[in-house]
CSV table of C-alpha atoms in Angstrom, one decimal:
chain,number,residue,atom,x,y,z
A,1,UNK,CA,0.0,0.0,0.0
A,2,UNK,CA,1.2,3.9,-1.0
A,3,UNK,CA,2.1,5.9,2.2
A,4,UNK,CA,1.8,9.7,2.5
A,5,UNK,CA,4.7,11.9,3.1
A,6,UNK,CA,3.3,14.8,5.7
A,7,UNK,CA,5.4,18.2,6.5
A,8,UNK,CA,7.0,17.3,9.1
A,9,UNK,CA,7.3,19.7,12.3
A,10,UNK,CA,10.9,20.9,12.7
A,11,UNK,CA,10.8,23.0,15.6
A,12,UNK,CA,8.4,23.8,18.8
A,13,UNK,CA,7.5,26.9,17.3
A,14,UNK,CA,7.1,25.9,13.7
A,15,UNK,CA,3.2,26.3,12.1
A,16,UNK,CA,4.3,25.9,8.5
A,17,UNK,CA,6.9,25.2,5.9
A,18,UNK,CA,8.1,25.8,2.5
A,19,UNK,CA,9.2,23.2,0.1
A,20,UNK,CA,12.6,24.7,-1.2
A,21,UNK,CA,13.1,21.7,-3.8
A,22,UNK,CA,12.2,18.2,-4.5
A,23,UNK,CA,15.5,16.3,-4.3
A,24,UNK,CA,13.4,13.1,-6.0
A,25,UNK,CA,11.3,13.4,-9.0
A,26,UNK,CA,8.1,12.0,-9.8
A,27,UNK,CA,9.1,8.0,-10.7
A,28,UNK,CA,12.2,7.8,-9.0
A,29,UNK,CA,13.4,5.3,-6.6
A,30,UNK,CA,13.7,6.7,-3.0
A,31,UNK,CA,14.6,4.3,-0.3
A,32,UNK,CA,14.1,5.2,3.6
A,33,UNK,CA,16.6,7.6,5.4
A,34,UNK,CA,17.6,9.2,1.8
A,35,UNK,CA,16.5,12.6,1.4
A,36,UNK,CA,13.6,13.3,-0.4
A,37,UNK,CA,13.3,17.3,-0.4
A,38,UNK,CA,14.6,20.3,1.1
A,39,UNK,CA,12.5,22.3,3.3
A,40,UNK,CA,13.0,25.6,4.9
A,41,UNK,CA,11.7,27.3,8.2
A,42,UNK,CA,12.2,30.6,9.6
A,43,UNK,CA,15.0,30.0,10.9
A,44,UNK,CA,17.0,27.3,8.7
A,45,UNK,CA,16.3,24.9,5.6
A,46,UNK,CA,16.4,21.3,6.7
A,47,UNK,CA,17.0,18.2,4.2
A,48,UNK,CA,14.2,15.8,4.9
A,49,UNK,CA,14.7,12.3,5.1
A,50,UNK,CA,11.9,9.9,3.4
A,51,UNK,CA,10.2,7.3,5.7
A,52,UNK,CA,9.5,5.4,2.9
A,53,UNK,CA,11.2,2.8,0.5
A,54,UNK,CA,9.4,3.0,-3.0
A,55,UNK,CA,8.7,5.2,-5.5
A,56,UNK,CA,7.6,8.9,-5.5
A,57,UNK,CA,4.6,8.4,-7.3
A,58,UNK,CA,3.5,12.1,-7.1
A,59,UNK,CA,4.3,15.1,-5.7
A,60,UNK,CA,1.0,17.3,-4.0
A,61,UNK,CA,2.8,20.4,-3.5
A,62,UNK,CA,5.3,22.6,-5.9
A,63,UNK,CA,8.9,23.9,-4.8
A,64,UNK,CA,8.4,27.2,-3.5
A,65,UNK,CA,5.1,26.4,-1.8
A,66,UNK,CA,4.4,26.8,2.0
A,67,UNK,CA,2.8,24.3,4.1
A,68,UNK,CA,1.3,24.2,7.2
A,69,UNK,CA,2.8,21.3,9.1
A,70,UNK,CA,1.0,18.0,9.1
A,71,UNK,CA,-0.4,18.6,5.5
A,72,UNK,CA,0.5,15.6,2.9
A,73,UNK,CA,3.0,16.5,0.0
A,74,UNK,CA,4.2,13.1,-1.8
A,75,UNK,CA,3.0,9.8,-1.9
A,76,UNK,CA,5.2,7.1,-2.1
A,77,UNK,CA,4.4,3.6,-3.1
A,78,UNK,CA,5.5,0.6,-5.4
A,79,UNK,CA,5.6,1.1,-9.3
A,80,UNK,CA,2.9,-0.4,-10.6
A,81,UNK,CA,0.6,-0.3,-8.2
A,82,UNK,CA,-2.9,2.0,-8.9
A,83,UNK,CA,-3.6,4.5,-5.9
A,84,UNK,CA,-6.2,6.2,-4.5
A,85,UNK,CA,-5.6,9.7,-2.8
A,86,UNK,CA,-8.8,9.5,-1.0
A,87,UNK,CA,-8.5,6.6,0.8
A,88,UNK,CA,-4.8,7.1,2.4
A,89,UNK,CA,-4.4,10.5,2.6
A,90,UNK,CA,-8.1,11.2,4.3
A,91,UNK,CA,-8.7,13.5,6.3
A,92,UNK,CA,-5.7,15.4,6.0
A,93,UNK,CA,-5.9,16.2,2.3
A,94,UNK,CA,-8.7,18.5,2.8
A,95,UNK,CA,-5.7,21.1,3.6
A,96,UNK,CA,-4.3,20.0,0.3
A,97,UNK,CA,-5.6,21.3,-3.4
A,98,UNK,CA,-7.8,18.8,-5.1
A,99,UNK,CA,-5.9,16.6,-6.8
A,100,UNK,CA,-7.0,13.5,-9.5
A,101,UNK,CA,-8.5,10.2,-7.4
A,102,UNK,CA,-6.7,7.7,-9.2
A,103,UNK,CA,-2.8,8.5,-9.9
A,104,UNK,CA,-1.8,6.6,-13.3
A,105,UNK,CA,1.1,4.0,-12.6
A,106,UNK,CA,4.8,5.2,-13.0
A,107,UNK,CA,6.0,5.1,-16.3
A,108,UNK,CA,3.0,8.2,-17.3
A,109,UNK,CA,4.3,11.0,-18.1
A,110,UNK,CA,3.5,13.6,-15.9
A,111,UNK,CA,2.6,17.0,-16.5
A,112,UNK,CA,4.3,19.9,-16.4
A,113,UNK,CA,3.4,22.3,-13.0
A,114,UNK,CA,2.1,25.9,-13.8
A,115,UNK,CA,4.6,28.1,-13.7
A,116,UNK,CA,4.6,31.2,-12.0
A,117,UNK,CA,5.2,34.9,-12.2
A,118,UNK,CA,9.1,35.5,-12.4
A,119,UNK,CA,9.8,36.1,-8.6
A,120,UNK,CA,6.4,38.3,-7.9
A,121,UNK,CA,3.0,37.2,-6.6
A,122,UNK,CA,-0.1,38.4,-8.1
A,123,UNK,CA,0.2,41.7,-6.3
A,124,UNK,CA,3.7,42.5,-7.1
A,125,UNK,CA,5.3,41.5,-4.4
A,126,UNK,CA,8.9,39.5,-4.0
A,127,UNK,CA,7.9,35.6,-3.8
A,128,UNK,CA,10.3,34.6,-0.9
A,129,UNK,CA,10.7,32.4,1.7
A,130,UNK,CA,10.3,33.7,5.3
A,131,UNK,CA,13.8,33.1,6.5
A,132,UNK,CA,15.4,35.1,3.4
A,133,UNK,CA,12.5,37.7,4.3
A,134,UNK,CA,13.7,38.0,8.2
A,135,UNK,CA,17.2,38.0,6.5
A,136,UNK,CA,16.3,41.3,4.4
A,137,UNK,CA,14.7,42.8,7.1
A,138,UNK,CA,17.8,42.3,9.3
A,139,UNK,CA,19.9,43.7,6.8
A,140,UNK,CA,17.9,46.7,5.1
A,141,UNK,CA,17.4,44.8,1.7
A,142,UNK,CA,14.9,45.7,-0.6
A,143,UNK,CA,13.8,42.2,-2.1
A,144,UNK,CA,12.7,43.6,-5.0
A,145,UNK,CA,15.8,44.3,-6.0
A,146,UNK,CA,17.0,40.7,-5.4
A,147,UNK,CA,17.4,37.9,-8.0
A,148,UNK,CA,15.6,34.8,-6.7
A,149,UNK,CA,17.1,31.6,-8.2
A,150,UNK,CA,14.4,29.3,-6.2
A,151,UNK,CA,11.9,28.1,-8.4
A,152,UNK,CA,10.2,30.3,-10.1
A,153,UNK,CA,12.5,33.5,-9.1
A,154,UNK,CA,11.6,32.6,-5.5
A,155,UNK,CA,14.0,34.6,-3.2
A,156,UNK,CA,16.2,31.9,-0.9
A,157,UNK,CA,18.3,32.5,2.1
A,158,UNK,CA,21.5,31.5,-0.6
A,159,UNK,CA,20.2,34.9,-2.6
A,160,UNK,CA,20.2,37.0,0.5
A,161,UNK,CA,23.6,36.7,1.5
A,162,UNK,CA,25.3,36.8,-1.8
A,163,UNK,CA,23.0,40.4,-2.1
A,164,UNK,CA,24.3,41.4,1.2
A,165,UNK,CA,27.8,40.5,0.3
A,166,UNK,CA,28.4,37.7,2.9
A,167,UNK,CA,30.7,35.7,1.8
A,168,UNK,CA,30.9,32.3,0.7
A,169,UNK,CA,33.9,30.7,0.8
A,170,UNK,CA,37.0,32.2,2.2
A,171,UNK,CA,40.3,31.6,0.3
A,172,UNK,CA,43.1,30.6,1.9
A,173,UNK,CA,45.9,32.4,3.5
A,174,UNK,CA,48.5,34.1,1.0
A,175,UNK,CA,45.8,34.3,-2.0
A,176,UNK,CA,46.5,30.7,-3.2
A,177,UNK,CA,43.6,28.3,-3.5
A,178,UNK,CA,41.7,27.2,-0.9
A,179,UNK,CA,43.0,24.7,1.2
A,180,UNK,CA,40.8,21.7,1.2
A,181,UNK,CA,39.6,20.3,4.2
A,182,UNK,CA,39.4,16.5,5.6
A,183,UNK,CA,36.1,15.2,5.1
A,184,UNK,CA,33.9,14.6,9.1
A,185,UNK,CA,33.9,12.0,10.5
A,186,UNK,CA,31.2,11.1,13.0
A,187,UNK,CA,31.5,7.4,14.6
A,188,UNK,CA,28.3,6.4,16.9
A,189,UNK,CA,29.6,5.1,20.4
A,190,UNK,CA,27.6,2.9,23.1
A,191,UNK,CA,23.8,3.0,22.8
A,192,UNK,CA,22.3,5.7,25.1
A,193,UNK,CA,19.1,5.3,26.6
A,194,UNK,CA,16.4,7.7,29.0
A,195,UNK,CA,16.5,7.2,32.5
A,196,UNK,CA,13.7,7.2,34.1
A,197,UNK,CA,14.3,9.1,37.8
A,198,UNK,CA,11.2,8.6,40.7
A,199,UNK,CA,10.2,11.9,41.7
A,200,UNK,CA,11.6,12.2,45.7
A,201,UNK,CA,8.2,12.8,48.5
A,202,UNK,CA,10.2,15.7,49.0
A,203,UNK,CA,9.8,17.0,45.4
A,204,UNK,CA,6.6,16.1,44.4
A,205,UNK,CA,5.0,18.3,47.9
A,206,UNK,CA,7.4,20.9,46.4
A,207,UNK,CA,5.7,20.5,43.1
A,208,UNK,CA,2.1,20.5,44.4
A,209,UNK,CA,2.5,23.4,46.8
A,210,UNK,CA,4.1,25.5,44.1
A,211,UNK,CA,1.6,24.7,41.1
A,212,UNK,CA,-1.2,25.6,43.3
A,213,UNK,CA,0.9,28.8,44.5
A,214,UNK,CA,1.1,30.0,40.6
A,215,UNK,CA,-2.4,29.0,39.7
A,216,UNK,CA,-4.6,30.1,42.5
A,217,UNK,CA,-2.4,33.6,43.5
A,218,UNK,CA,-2.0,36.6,41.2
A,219,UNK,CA,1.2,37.1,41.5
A,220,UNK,CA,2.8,40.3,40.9
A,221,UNK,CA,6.4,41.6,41.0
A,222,UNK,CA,8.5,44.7,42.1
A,223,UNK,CA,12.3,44.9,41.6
A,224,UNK,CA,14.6,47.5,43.5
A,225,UNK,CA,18.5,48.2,43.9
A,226,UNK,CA,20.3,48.4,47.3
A,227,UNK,CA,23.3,50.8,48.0
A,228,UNK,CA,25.7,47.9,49.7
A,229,UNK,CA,28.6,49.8,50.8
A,230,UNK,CA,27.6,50.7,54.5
A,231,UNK,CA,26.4,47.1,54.9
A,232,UNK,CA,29.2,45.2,53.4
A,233,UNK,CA,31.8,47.6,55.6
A,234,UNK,CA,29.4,47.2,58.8
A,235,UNK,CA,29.6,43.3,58.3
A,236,UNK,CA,33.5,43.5,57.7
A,237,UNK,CA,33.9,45.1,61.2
A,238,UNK,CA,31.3,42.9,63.2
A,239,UNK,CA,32.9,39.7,62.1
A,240,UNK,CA,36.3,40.9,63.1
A,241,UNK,CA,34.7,40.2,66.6
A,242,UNK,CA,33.5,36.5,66.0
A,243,UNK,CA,34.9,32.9,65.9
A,244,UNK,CA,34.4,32.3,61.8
A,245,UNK,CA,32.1,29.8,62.8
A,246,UNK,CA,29.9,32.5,64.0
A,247,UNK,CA,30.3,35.2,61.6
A,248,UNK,CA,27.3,37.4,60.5
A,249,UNK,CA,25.8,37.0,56.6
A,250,UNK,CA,24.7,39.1,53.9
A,251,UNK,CA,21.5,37.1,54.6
A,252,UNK,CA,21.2,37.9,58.0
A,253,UNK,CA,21.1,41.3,58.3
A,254,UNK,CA,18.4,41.0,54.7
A,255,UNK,CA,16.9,38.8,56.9
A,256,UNK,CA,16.5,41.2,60.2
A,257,UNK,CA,16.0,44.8,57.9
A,258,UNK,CA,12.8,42.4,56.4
A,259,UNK,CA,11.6,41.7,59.9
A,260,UNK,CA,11.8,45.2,61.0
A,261,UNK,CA,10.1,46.7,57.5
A,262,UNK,CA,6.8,44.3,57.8
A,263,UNK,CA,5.8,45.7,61.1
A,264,UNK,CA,5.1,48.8,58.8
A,265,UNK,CA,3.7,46.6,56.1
A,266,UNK,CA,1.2,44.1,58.0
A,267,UNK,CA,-0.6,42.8,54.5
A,268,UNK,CA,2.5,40.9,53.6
A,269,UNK,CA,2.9,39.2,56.8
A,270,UNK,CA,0.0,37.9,56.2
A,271,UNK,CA,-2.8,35.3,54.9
A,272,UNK,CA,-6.1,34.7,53.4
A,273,UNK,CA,-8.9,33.3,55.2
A,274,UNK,CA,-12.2,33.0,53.6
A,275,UNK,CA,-12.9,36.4,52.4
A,276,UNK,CA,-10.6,37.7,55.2
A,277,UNK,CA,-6.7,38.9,55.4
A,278,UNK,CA,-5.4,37.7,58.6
A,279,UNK,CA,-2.7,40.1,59.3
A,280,UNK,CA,0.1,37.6,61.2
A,281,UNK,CA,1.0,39.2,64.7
A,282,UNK,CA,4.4,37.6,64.8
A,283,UNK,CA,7.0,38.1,62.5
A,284,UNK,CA,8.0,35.0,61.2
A,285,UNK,CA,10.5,35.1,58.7
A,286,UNK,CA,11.4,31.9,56.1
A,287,UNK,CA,14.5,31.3,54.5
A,288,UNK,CA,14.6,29.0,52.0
A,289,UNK,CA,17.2,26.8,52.1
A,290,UNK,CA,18.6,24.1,49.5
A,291,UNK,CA,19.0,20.6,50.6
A,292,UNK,CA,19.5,17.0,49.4
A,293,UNK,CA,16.2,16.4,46.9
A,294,UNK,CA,14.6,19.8,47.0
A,295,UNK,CA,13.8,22.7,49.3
A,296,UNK,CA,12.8,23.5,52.4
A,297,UNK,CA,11.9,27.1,54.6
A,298,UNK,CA,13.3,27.4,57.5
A,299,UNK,CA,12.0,29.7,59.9
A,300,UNK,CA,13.2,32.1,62.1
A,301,UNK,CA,10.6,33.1,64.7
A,302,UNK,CA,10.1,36.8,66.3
A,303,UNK,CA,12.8,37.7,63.8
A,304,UNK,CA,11.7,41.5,64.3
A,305,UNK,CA,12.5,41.2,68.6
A,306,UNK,CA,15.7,39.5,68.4
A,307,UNK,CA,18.9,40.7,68.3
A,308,UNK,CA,20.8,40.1,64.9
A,309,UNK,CA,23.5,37.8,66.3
A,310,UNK,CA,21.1,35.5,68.2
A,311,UNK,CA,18.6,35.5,65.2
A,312,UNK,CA,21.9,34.2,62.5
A,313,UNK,CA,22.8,32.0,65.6
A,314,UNK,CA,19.1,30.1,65.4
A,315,UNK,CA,19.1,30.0,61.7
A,316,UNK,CA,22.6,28.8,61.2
A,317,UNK,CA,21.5,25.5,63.5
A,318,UNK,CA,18.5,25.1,62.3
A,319,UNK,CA,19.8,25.2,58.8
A,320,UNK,CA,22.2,22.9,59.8
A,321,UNK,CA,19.9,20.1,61.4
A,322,UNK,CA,17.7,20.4,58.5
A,323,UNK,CA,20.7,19.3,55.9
A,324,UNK,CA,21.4,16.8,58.4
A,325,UNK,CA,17.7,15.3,57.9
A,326,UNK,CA,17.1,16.1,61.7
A,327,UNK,CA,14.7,19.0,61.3
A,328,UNK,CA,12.3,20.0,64.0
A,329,UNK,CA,9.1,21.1,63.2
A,330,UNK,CA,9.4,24.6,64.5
A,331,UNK,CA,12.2,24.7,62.4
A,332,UNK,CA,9.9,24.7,59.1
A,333,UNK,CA,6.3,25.7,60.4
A,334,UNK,CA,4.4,29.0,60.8
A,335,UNK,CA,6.5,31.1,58.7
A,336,UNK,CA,4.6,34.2,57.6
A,337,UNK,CA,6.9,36.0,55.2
A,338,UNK,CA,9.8,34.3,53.0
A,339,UNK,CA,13.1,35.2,51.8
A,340,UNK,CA,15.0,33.2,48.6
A,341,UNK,CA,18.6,34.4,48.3
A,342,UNK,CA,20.7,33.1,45.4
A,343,UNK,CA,23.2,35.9,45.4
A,344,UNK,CA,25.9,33.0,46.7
A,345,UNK,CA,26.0,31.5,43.1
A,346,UNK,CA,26.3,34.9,41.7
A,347,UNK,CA,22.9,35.1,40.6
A,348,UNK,CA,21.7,38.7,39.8
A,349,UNK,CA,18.5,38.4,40.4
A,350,UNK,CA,15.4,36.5,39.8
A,351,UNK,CA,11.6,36.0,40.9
A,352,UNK,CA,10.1,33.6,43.2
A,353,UNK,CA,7.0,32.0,44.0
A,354,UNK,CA,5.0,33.0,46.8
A,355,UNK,CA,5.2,30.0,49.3
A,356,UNK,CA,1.0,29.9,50.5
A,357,UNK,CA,-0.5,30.7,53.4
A,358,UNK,CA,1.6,33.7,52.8
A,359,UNK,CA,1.5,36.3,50.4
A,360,UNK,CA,4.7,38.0,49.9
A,361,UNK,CA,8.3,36.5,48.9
A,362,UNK,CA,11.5,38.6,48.4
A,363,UNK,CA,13.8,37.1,45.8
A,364,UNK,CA,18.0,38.4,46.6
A,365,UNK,CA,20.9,38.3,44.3
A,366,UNK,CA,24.2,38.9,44.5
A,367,UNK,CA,26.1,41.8,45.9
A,368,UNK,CA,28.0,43.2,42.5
A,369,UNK,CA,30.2,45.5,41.9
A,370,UNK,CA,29.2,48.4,39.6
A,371,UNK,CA,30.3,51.1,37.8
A,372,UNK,CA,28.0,54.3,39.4
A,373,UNK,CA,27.4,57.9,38.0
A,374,UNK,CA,26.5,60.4,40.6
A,375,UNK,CA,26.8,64.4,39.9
A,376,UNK,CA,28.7,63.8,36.6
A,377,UNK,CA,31.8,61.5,38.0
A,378,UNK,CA,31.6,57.7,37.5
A,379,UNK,CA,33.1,55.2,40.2
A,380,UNK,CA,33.0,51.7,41.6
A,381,UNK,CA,29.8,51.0,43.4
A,382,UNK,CA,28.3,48.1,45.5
A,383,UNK,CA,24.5,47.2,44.0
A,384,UNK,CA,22.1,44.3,44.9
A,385,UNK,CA,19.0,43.5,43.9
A,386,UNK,CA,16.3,42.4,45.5
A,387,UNK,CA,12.4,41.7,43.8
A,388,UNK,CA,9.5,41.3,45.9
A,389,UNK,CA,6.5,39.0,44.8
A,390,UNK,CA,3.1,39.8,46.4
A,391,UNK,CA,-0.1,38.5,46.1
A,392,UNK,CA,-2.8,40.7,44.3
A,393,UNK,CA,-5.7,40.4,46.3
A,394,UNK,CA,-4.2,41.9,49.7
A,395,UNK,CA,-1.9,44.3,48.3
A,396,UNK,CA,-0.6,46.7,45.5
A,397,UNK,CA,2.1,47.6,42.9
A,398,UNK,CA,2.1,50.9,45.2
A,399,UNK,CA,2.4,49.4,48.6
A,400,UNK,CA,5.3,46.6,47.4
A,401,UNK,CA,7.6,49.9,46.2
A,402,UNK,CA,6.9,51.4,49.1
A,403,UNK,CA,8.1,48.3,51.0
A,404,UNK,CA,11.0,48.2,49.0
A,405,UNK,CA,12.1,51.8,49.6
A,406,UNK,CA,11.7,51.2,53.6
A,407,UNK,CA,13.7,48.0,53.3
A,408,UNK,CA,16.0,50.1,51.6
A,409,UNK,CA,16.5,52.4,54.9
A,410,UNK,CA,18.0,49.4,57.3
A,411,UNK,CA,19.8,47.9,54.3
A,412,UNK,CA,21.7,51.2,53.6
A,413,UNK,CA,21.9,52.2,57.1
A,414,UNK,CA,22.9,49.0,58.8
A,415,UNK,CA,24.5,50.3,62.3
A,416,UNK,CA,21.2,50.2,63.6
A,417,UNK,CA,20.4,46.5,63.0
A,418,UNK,CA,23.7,45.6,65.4
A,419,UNK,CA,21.5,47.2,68.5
């Protein structure tokens, strides 16, 4: 029986194609794997490789043709054999022109295509094929003003770059001929084959918590830039005083200038209840913290009353016992507020989702170092960002930035956060 040759789909993105050239003709032998046309996209023209062994018995669509993917364009069978379009290529020739029922056995001779306007469509303009058309673009072309030597004057990617001037072979050093390269070789090692990994308890709550975050809160985000100078040079001095075991983090003091900014700010230490905001009493701040199989929040309670040192003191061992796979439950429940920090793997910033009951989440990168302009003169400069993603239905674009600029007064002014 005669199989169908579709258009295949070459990319995620790809709707359609456009048949560059048939590499067989109409009664030639084709056999699987060999390549039976050339077919272009907008971003590359691809050889494609027949599925078939046979005989092109006929060709449903003319070089220089675009096809939306899916849509038959040869049909391949044995050589005497009589076909019929309608029964193998149904339903999806109904995208197709009407063609004859019965395809006469190979050996007729077929007839000539149509041929069309020199390099013009019936209203004038340039037949060409979309990547040679984002190439013009690119480049300032005027395809009217191109030759096409596709078929029938159709404008190809080839004709393009000659009429830009790129060049297509480059001679070799000195002005002699080209040297001539070895031929590639590719030789296939050891079969490779999928592994199939089980999805850790760990990661699959992860998954679940976070799909219903994204599909049941309208997120929104804010993104400001901290001044880190007085902080790094505050932290430089403070450490000086501790064992290293005991030193004071970047982290921390975000950590602490959070706690004491969402007393002001009570709708993002907060949750939804019903048709109510609960606004959280304590200030119970998260920190999300990578460990073996996923993530997990660690919390650090009454983060606003405690002194910074004892607050990085509780964190740091409750961080530790939860990479240790000793967590305690008050070390992961009843956070009302989190924090995300990636600036460690120089990450400059990002967005994060909101980890529910709660309805706020501040996302920190990296502390960089920046070149800054201020009245006229340009100098090194110490800048992280920080974005802040807030649920929709307790708060506003307006109240984030405001959070934001008050977090910016204890990060910028860190003395303070030492008392």
């Amino acid at each position: 029986m005669a199989d169908i040759v579709i258009m295949p789909k070459l990319g995620f993105d790809m709707a359609e194609g456009t048949l560059v050239r048939w590499v067989r003709r109409v009664g030639e032998s084709v056999t699987k794997g060999e390549v039976l046309a050339e077919i272009e996209t907008d971003k590359a023209t691809v050889e494609v490789e027949s599925g078939f062994t046979g005989v092109v018995r006929q060709q449903l669509v003319e070089a220089g043709t675009s096809v939306p993917i899916g849509s038959p364009i040869a049909v391949i069978g044995s050589a005497d054999e009589a076909i019929d379009l309608s029964k193998i290529a149904a339903p999806a020739l109904g995208a197709v022109p009407a063609v004859a029922a019965a395809v006469p056995a190979a050996g007729a001779t077929p007839q000539p295509a149509t041929a069309a306007s020199r390099g013009l469509s019936p209203s004038g303009r340039a037949v060409a094929s979309p990547l040679a058309r984002r190439l013009a673009a690119d480049s300032g072309l005027d395809l009217a003003k191109v030759h096409g030597t596709g078929a029938a004057g159709r404008i190809t990617r080839k004709d393009v770059e000659a009429a830009r001037g790129a060049p297509v072979a480059r001679p070799a050093a000195g002005g002699g001929p080209s040297a001539s390269l070895p031929p590639l070789a590719f030789t296939p090692g050891p079969a490779v084959v999928d592994v199939r990994v089980p999805r850790s308890r760990l990661r699959q709550a992860i998954g679940r918590r976070m799909t219903e975050a994204k599909q049941q809160l309208p997120h929104f985000y804010v993104t400001h830039e901290y001044r880190m100078e007085a902080l790094m040079a505050v932290r430089t001095q403070a450490n000086a005083y501790l064992a290293e075991a005991e030193g004071l983090s970047i982290n921390d003091f975000v950590v602490k200038s959070v706690a004491l900014c969402l007393r002001q700010f009570p709708n993002l230490n907060a949750s939804i209840e019903g048709e109510a905001v609960v606004q959280r009493g304590e200030v119970n701040v998260g920190v999300a913290v990578a460990v073996e199989g996923g993530l997990l929040t660690i919390v650090a309670r009454e983060a606003d009353r405690k002194p910074l040192r004892l607050l990085a003191g509780e964190t740091r061992e409750a961080v530790a016992r939860a990479r240790e796979g000793k967590v305690r439950p008050a070390d992961v429940e009843g956070s009302t507020f989190t924090v995300s920090n990636l600036g460690m793997f120089d990450v400059e910033d990002f967005i994060a989702i909101i980890n529910p009951p709660e309805t706020a989440i501040l996302a920190v990168g990296s502390v960089r170092e920046v070149a800054v302009a201020e009245a006229g003169v340009v100098r090194s400069g110490l800048r992280m960002k920080a974005t802040l993603s807030a649920d929709h239905r307790v708060t506003d674009g307006v109240e984030a930035a405001r959070f934001l600029q008050t977090l910016a007064r204890y990060i910028e002014n860190p003395a303070g956060l030492l008392l």
